[in-house]
Short mmCIF file of C-alpha atoms in Angstrom, two decimals:
data_model
loop_
_atom_site.label_atom_id
_atom_site.label_comp_id
_atom_site.label_asym_id
_atom_site.label_seq_id
_atom_site.Cartn_x
_atom_site.Cartn_y
_atom_site.Cartn_z
CA MET A 7 29.73 109.22 173.43
CA THR A 8 29.30 106.58 170.72
CA ILE A 9 26.05 104.67 170.37
CA THR A 10 25.90 101.24 168.82
CA ILE A 11 22.52 100.44 167.30
CA GLU A 12 21.24 97.18 165.94
CA GLN A 13 19.88 97.13 162.42
CA PRO A 14 16.08 97.31 162.28
CA LEU A 15 14.19 94.10 161.81
CA ASP A 16 12.13 93.64 158.67
CA THR A 17 8.97 94.71 160.45
CA VAL A 18 6.96 96.36 157.71
CA VAL A 19 4.07 94.47 156.19
CA GLU A 20 2.32 96.05 153.22
CA LYS A 21 -1.17 95.08 152.15
CA LYS A 22 -2.06 96.15 148.63
CA VAL A 23 -5.47 97.20 147.39
CA ALA A 24 -6.93 94.44 145.26
CA GLY A 25 -6.33 95.07 141.58
CA GLY A 26 -4.58 98.27 142.11
CA GLY A 27 -1.03 99.34 141.34
CA ASP A 28 1.16 100.57 144.18
CA THR A 29 -1.56 102.02 146.41
CA THR A 30 -1.00 100.95 150.00
CA ALA A 31 -4.21 100.10 151.83
CA GLU A 32 -2.62 99.38 155.17
CA LEU A 33 0.86 99.38 156.61
CA VAL A 34 1.27 97.59 159.91
CA LEU A 35 4.54 98.41 161.64
CA ASP A 36 6.29 96.84 164.59
CA GLY A 37 4.19 97.62 167.66
CA GLY A 38 0.88 98.05 165.88
CA PHE A 39 0.97 101.46 164.16
CA VAL A 40 -1.63 101.28 161.38
CA VAL A 41 -1.58 103.68 158.47
CA PRO A 42 -4.81 105.68 158.14
CA ASP A 43 -6.81 105.25 154.96
CA SER A 44 -6.45 108.90 153.98
CA ASN A 45 -4.67 112.13 154.84
CA ALA A 46 -6.14 115.16 156.59
CA PHE A 47 -8.01 116.11 153.38
CA GLY A 48 -9.53 112.68 152.71
CA ASN A 49 -7.10 111.86 149.89
CA THR A 50 -4.40 109.23 149.42
CA PHE A 51 -1.08 110.27 150.98
CA ARG A 52 1.34 112.09 148.62
CA ASP A 53 -1.19 112.14 145.80
CA TYR A 54 -0.04 115.20 143.87
CA ASP A 55 -2.79 114.84 141.27
CA ALA A 56 -5.72 114.65 143.67
CA GLU A 57 -8.17 117.51 143.44
CA SER A 58 -7.93 119.36 146.73
CA GLU A 59 -7.56 122.85 148.10
CA ARG A 60 -3.81 122.24 148.28
CA LYS A 61 -3.18 120.99 144.74
CA GLU A 62 -2.45 124.31 142.99
CA THR A 63 -0.33 125.59 145.87
CA VAL A 64 1.77 122.41 145.92
CA GLU A 65 2.31 122.29 142.15
CA GLU A 66 3.32 125.95 141.98
CA PHE A 67 5.73 125.32 144.83
CA TYR A 68 7.47 122.52 142.89
CA ARG A 69 7.56 124.54 139.68
CA VAL A 70 9.56 127.33 141.34
CA ASN A 71 11.63 124.86 143.36
CA HIS A 72 12.72 122.85 140.34
CA ILE A 73 13.63 125.90 138.30
CA ASN A 74 15.79 127.51 140.99
CA GLN A 75 17.56 124.65 142.79
CA THR A 76 20.80 124.71 140.80
CA TYR A 77 24.27 123.45 141.75
CA ASP A 78 25.46 127.05 142.11
CA PHE A 79 22.50 128.06 144.29
CA VAL A 80 22.99 125.09 146.64
CA SER A 81 26.73 125.78 146.92
CA ARG A 82 26.08 129.39 147.91
CA MET A 83 23.40 128.49 150.45
CA ARG A 84 25.55 125.81 152.07
CA GLU A 85 28.46 128.20 152.38
CA ALA A 86 26.34 130.99 153.84
CA TYR A 87 24.26 128.99 156.28
CA GLY A 88 27.02 126.54 157.13
CA ARG A 89 28.68 129.30 159.14
CA LEU A 90 25.93 128.88 161.76
CA ASP A 91 26.15 132.54 162.69
CA LYS A 92 22.44 133.45 162.85
CA THR A 93 21.74 132.90 166.54
CA GLU A 94 22.22 130.62 169.53
CA MET A 95 19.26 128.78 171.04
CA GLY A 96 18.18 125.44 172.43
CA ILE A 97 16.28 122.72 170.57
CA TRP A 98 12.95 123.41 172.29
CA GLU A 99 13.22 127.13 171.56
CA CYS A 100 13.52 126.22 167.90
CA ILE A 101 10.49 123.93 168.09
CA GLU A 102 8.41 126.81 169.43
CA LEU A 103 9.55 129.06 166.56
CA LEU A 104 7.94 126.65 164.09
CA ASN A 105 4.44 127.10 165.52
CA GLU A 106 3.57 129.79 163.00
CA PHE A 107 4.53 127.90 159.82
CA VAL A 108 2.62 125.58 157.47
CA ASP A 109 4.50 123.65 154.78
CA ASP A 110 3.30 124.68 151.27
CA SER A 111 4.85 121.57 149.69
CA ASP A 112 2.84 119.11 151.79
CA PRO A 113 -0.38 117.81 150.19
CA ASP A 114 -1.30 115.86 153.33
CA LEU A 115 -1.44 118.34 156.21
CA ASP A 116 -1.91 122.04 156.85
CA MET A 117 -1.30 122.19 160.60
CA PRO A 118 1.54 124.01 162.41
CA GLN A 119 4.82 122.13 162.32
CA ILE A 120 4.99 121.34 166.04
CA GLU A 121 1.96 119.08 165.59
CA HIS A 122 3.71 117.02 162.91
CA LEU A 123 6.93 116.76 164.93
CA LEU A 124 5.16 115.40 167.99
CA GLN A 125 2.92 113.07 165.96
CA THR A 126 6.00 111.57 164.32
CA ALA A 127 8.00 111.23 167.53
CA GLU A 128 5.15 109.75 169.56
CA ALA A 129 4.26 107.19 166.87
CA ILE A 130 7.89 106.03 166.76
CA ARG A 131 8.10 105.97 170.57
CA LYS A 132 5.17 103.55 170.79
CA ASP A 133 6.67 101.09 168.32
CA TYR A 134 10.38 101.44 169.18
CA PRO A 135 10.34 102.18 172.93
CA ASP A 136 14.01 101.32 173.45
CA ASP A 137 15.41 103.49 170.64
CA ASP A 138 15.29 106.90 172.26
CA TRP A 139 17.66 108.36 169.64
CA LEU A 140 14.97 107.59 167.05
CA HIS A 141 12.28 109.32 169.13
CA LEU A 142 14.40 112.46 169.28
CA THR A 143 15.21 112.25 165.58
CA GLY A 144 11.48 112.22 164.92
CA LEU A 145 11.03 115.32 167.04
CA ILE A 146 13.80 117.39 165.46
CA HIS A 147 13.91 116.18 161.85
CA ASP A 148 12.08 119.25 160.50
CA LEU A 149 13.64 121.94 162.70
CA GLY A 150 15.57 123.28 159.74
CA LYS A 151 12.31 124.91 158.66
CA VAL A 152 13.32 127.82 160.88
CA LEU A 153 14.91 129.05 157.65
CA LEU A 154 11.43 130.44 156.97
CA HIS A 155 11.70 132.72 160.00
CA PRO A 156 12.64 136.41 159.53
CA SER A 157 15.65 136.05 161.85
CA PHE A 158 17.07 133.42 159.49
CA GLY A 159 16.58 135.44 156.33
CA GLU A 160 12.96 134.42 155.75
CA LEU A 161 13.87 132.20 152.82
CA PRO A 162 11.04 131.39 150.39
CA GLN A 163 9.36 128.02 150.88
CA TRP A 164 10.88 126.61 147.68
CA ALA A 165 14.31 126.97 149.33
CA VAL A 166 13.26 125.33 152.59
CA VAL A 167 10.73 122.52 152.14
CA GLY A 168 9.66 119.89 149.62
CA ASP A 169 11.17 116.66 148.30
CA THR A 170 14.96 116.84 147.94
CA PHE A 171 17.23 115.58 145.17
CA PRO A 172 20.91 115.70 144.22
CA VAL A 173 22.17 118.64 142.20
CA GLY A 174 25.23 118.31 140.00
CA CYS A 175 23.94 115.26 138.15
CA ALA A 176 20.92 114.35 136.03
CA TYR A 177 17.50 114.79 137.64
CA ASP A 178 15.73 111.44 137.85
CA GLU A 179 12.29 111.30 136.25
CA CYS A 180 10.74 109.91 139.46
CA ASN A 181 11.03 113.37 141.03
CA VAL A 182 7.63 114.94 141.72
CA HIS A 183 6.60 117.29 138.88
CA PHE A 184 9.76 116.39 136.93
CA LYS A 185 8.65 118.44 133.91
CA TYR A 186 9.64 121.70 135.58
CA PHE A 187 13.32 120.71 135.75
CA LYS A 188 13.48 121.45 132.03
CA GLU A 189 13.41 125.12 132.95
CA ASN A 190 16.43 124.72 135.26
CA PRO A 191 19.70 125.77 133.55
CA ASP A 192 21.52 122.72 134.99
CA TYR A 193 19.18 120.45 133.03
CA TRP A 194 20.94 121.58 129.83
CA ASN A 195 24.47 121.85 131.24
CA PRO A 196 26.65 118.91 130.05
CA MET A 197 28.69 119.16 133.25
CA TYR A 198 25.62 118.38 135.36
CA ASN A 199 23.11 116.50 133.21
CA THR A 200 24.67 113.03 133.03
CA LYS A 201 24.02 110.08 135.35
CA PHE A 202 27.07 110.78 137.51
CA GLY A 203 27.59 114.46 136.71
CA VAL A 204 30.34 115.80 139.01
CA TYR A 205 30.28 112.62 141.14
CA SER A 206 31.51 109.05 140.82
CA GLU A 207 29.97 105.65 141.44
CA GLY A 208 29.76 104.79 145.15
CA CYS A 209 31.18 108.17 146.19
CA GLY A 210 28.85 108.32 149.20
CA LEU A 211 25.93 110.67 149.76
CA GLU A 212 28.02 112.71 152.21
CA ASN A 213 29.92 113.93 149.14
CA VAL A 214 26.79 114.76 147.13
CA LEU A 215 25.16 118.20 147.16
CA MET A 216 21.43 117.94 147.83
CA SER A 217 18.87 120.57 146.90
CA TRP A 218 18.98 123.22 149.61
CA GLY A 219 16.41 123.17 152.37
CA HIS A 220 15.57 122.31 155.94
CA ASP A 221 16.96 118.76 155.75
CA ASP A 222 20.51 119.75 154.86
CA TYR A 223 20.46 122.76 157.17
CA MET A 224 19.38 120.77 160.24
CA TYR A 225 21.96 118.12 159.39
CA LEU A 226 24.67 120.80 159.42
CA VAL A 227 23.36 122.24 162.69
CA ALA A 228 23.34 118.85 164.42
CA LYS A 229 26.69 117.76 163.09
CA GLU A 230 28.56 121.01 163.77
CA ASN A 231 27.11 121.27 167.27
CA LYS A 232 28.56 117.83 168.06
CA THR A 233 25.34 115.90 168.61
CA THR A 234 25.83 112.37 169.93
CA LEU A 235 23.02 110.98 167.79
CA PRO A 236 24.23 107.91 165.84
CA SER A 237 25.04 108.21 162.15
CA ALA A 238 21.64 106.74 161.30
CA GLY A 239 19.98 109.69 163.05
CA LEU A 240 22.01 112.20 161.04
CA PHE A 241 21.27 110.25 157.86
CA ILE A 242 17.53 110.42 158.58
CA ILE A 243 17.68 114.15 159.23
CA ARG A 244 19.53 114.89 155.99
CA TYR A 245 17.63 112.53 153.68
CA HIS A 246 14.09 112.18 155.08
CA SER A 247 12.73 114.28 152.19
CA PHE A 248 14.81 112.41 149.61
CA TYR A 249 11.79 110.50 148.28
CA PRO A 250 13.43 109.65 144.94
CA LEU A 251 15.84 107.48 146.94
CA HIS A 252 13.83 105.95 149.76
CA LYS A 253 10.57 105.55 147.84
CA HIS A 254 11.74 104.90 144.27
CA GLY A 255 15.32 103.60 144.68
CA ALA A 256 16.79 106.32 142.46
CA TYR A 257 20.38 107.59 142.79
CA MET A 258 21.58 104.42 144.56
CA HIS A 259 24.63 104.41 142.30
CA LEU A 260 25.97 107.29 144.41
CA MET A 261 25.65 105.45 147.75
CA ASN A 262 28.44 103.74 149.70
CA ASP A 263 28.10 100.84 152.15
CA GLU A 264 27.39 103.05 155.18
CA ASP A 265 24.61 104.81 153.27
CA LYS A 266 23.02 101.46 152.45
CA GLU A 267 23.02 100.43 156.11
CA ASN A 268 21.57 103.73 157.26
CA LEU A 269 18.91 103.58 154.55
CA LYS A 270 17.32 100.69 156.45
CA TRP A 271 16.61 103.04 159.34
CA LEU A 272 15.37 105.76 156.99
CA HIS A 273 12.82 103.31 155.59
CA VAL A 274 11.61 102.66 159.13
CA PHE A 275 11.45 106.36 159.95
CA ASN A 276 9.71 107.41 156.75
CA LYS A 277 6.55 105.45 157.53
CA TYR A 278 6.05 107.48 160.68
CA ASP A 279 7.08 110.79 159.13
CA LEU A 280 4.53 110.37 156.34
CA TYR A 281 1.67 108.36 157.77
CA SER A 282 1.41 109.78 161.30
CA LYS A 283 0.05 113.04 159.87
CA SER A 284 -3.48 113.58 161.13
CA ASN A 285 -5.72 116.07 162.89
CA VAL A 286 -5.22 114.25 166.20
CA ARG A 287 -3.58 116.65 168.64
CA ILE A 288 -0.75 115.76 171.03
CA ASP A 289 -0.74 117.05 174.61
CA VAL A 290 2.47 119.07 174.43
CA GLU A 291 2.87 119.69 178.16
CA LYS A 292 2.40 116.00 178.93
CA VAL A 293 5.19 114.78 176.64
CA LYS A 294 7.55 117.76 176.91
CA PRO A 295 9.51 116.51 179.99
CA TYR A 296 10.40 113.26 178.20
CA TYR A 297 11.74 115.04 175.14
CA MET A 298 13.56 117.68 177.16
CA ALA A 299 15.50 114.85 178.83
CA LEU A 300 16.41 113.40 175.42
CA ILE A 301 17.52 116.80 174.15
CA GLU A 302 19.83 117.14 177.15
CA LYS A 303 21.21 113.65 176.50
CA TYR A 304 22.08 114.17 172.85
CA PHE A 305 22.63 117.93 172.41
CA PRO A 306 24.27 120.88 174.18
CA ALA A 307 21.96 123.31 175.98
CA LYS A 308 22.55 125.99 173.34
CA LEU A 309 23.28 125.36 169.67
CA ARG A 310 24.72 127.62 166.99
CA TRP A 311 22.27 128.09 164.13
#
């Protein structure tokens, strides 16, 4: 089944704080979703310098992440996990596995992952009621975090979560806690530390190795299990943590025309992924039948993981 989707309208209106840089006071999206003034800890969203109980944990996470995410490491992880030989299970089974995990890289929320998945999906559903593929994408975008589970090798958080970035070319300075890349051996390798590195201009992100984690893993799972989600859905799953691209416009020299079209949908999605995080709980049993129907529409009953 092939789905044709219209490009999103330019529906985002940003209102800046008077006198103040890039801080977003309010983001009104199509349908009325309004960005809260602060995250679950009372701070600005994605403020990695804010003093909070999460600050030290988050910075230490990025230090280890940036040192260890090399081109060789990513290649080995993709080869090993790309076999999809860990288990077979349905999408909702995977969602339930995530209940016990909290993302150490996230400065905005410390609730179990199922809460974030449902908050994201339900916020999108309200504003884009006719785009059910986008609702489902919101629900499943973080399912690759099952890599943290013992049955998947219990990978450390630095190899599962956090902002993603290309490996095999120079690290852009807009990456969070960029200073720690200087301890990564690829930073000093002339094969990998130039603008294009092992790639070429306009080669397409499909041909670029991204730092290993839940985004790339879930993309492989969805693609290899023959999901009928449109290409924009797969693009969102693989690049939703690629903040250097969709927030700062870095690495665009590697994109092709299809990437640029799909990026429009990623910009839509990202607002809900980031700003729907709150302590407001979703009634799981109430919404579960709707999402079970979407899962059946776009995925097989059992997937290889």
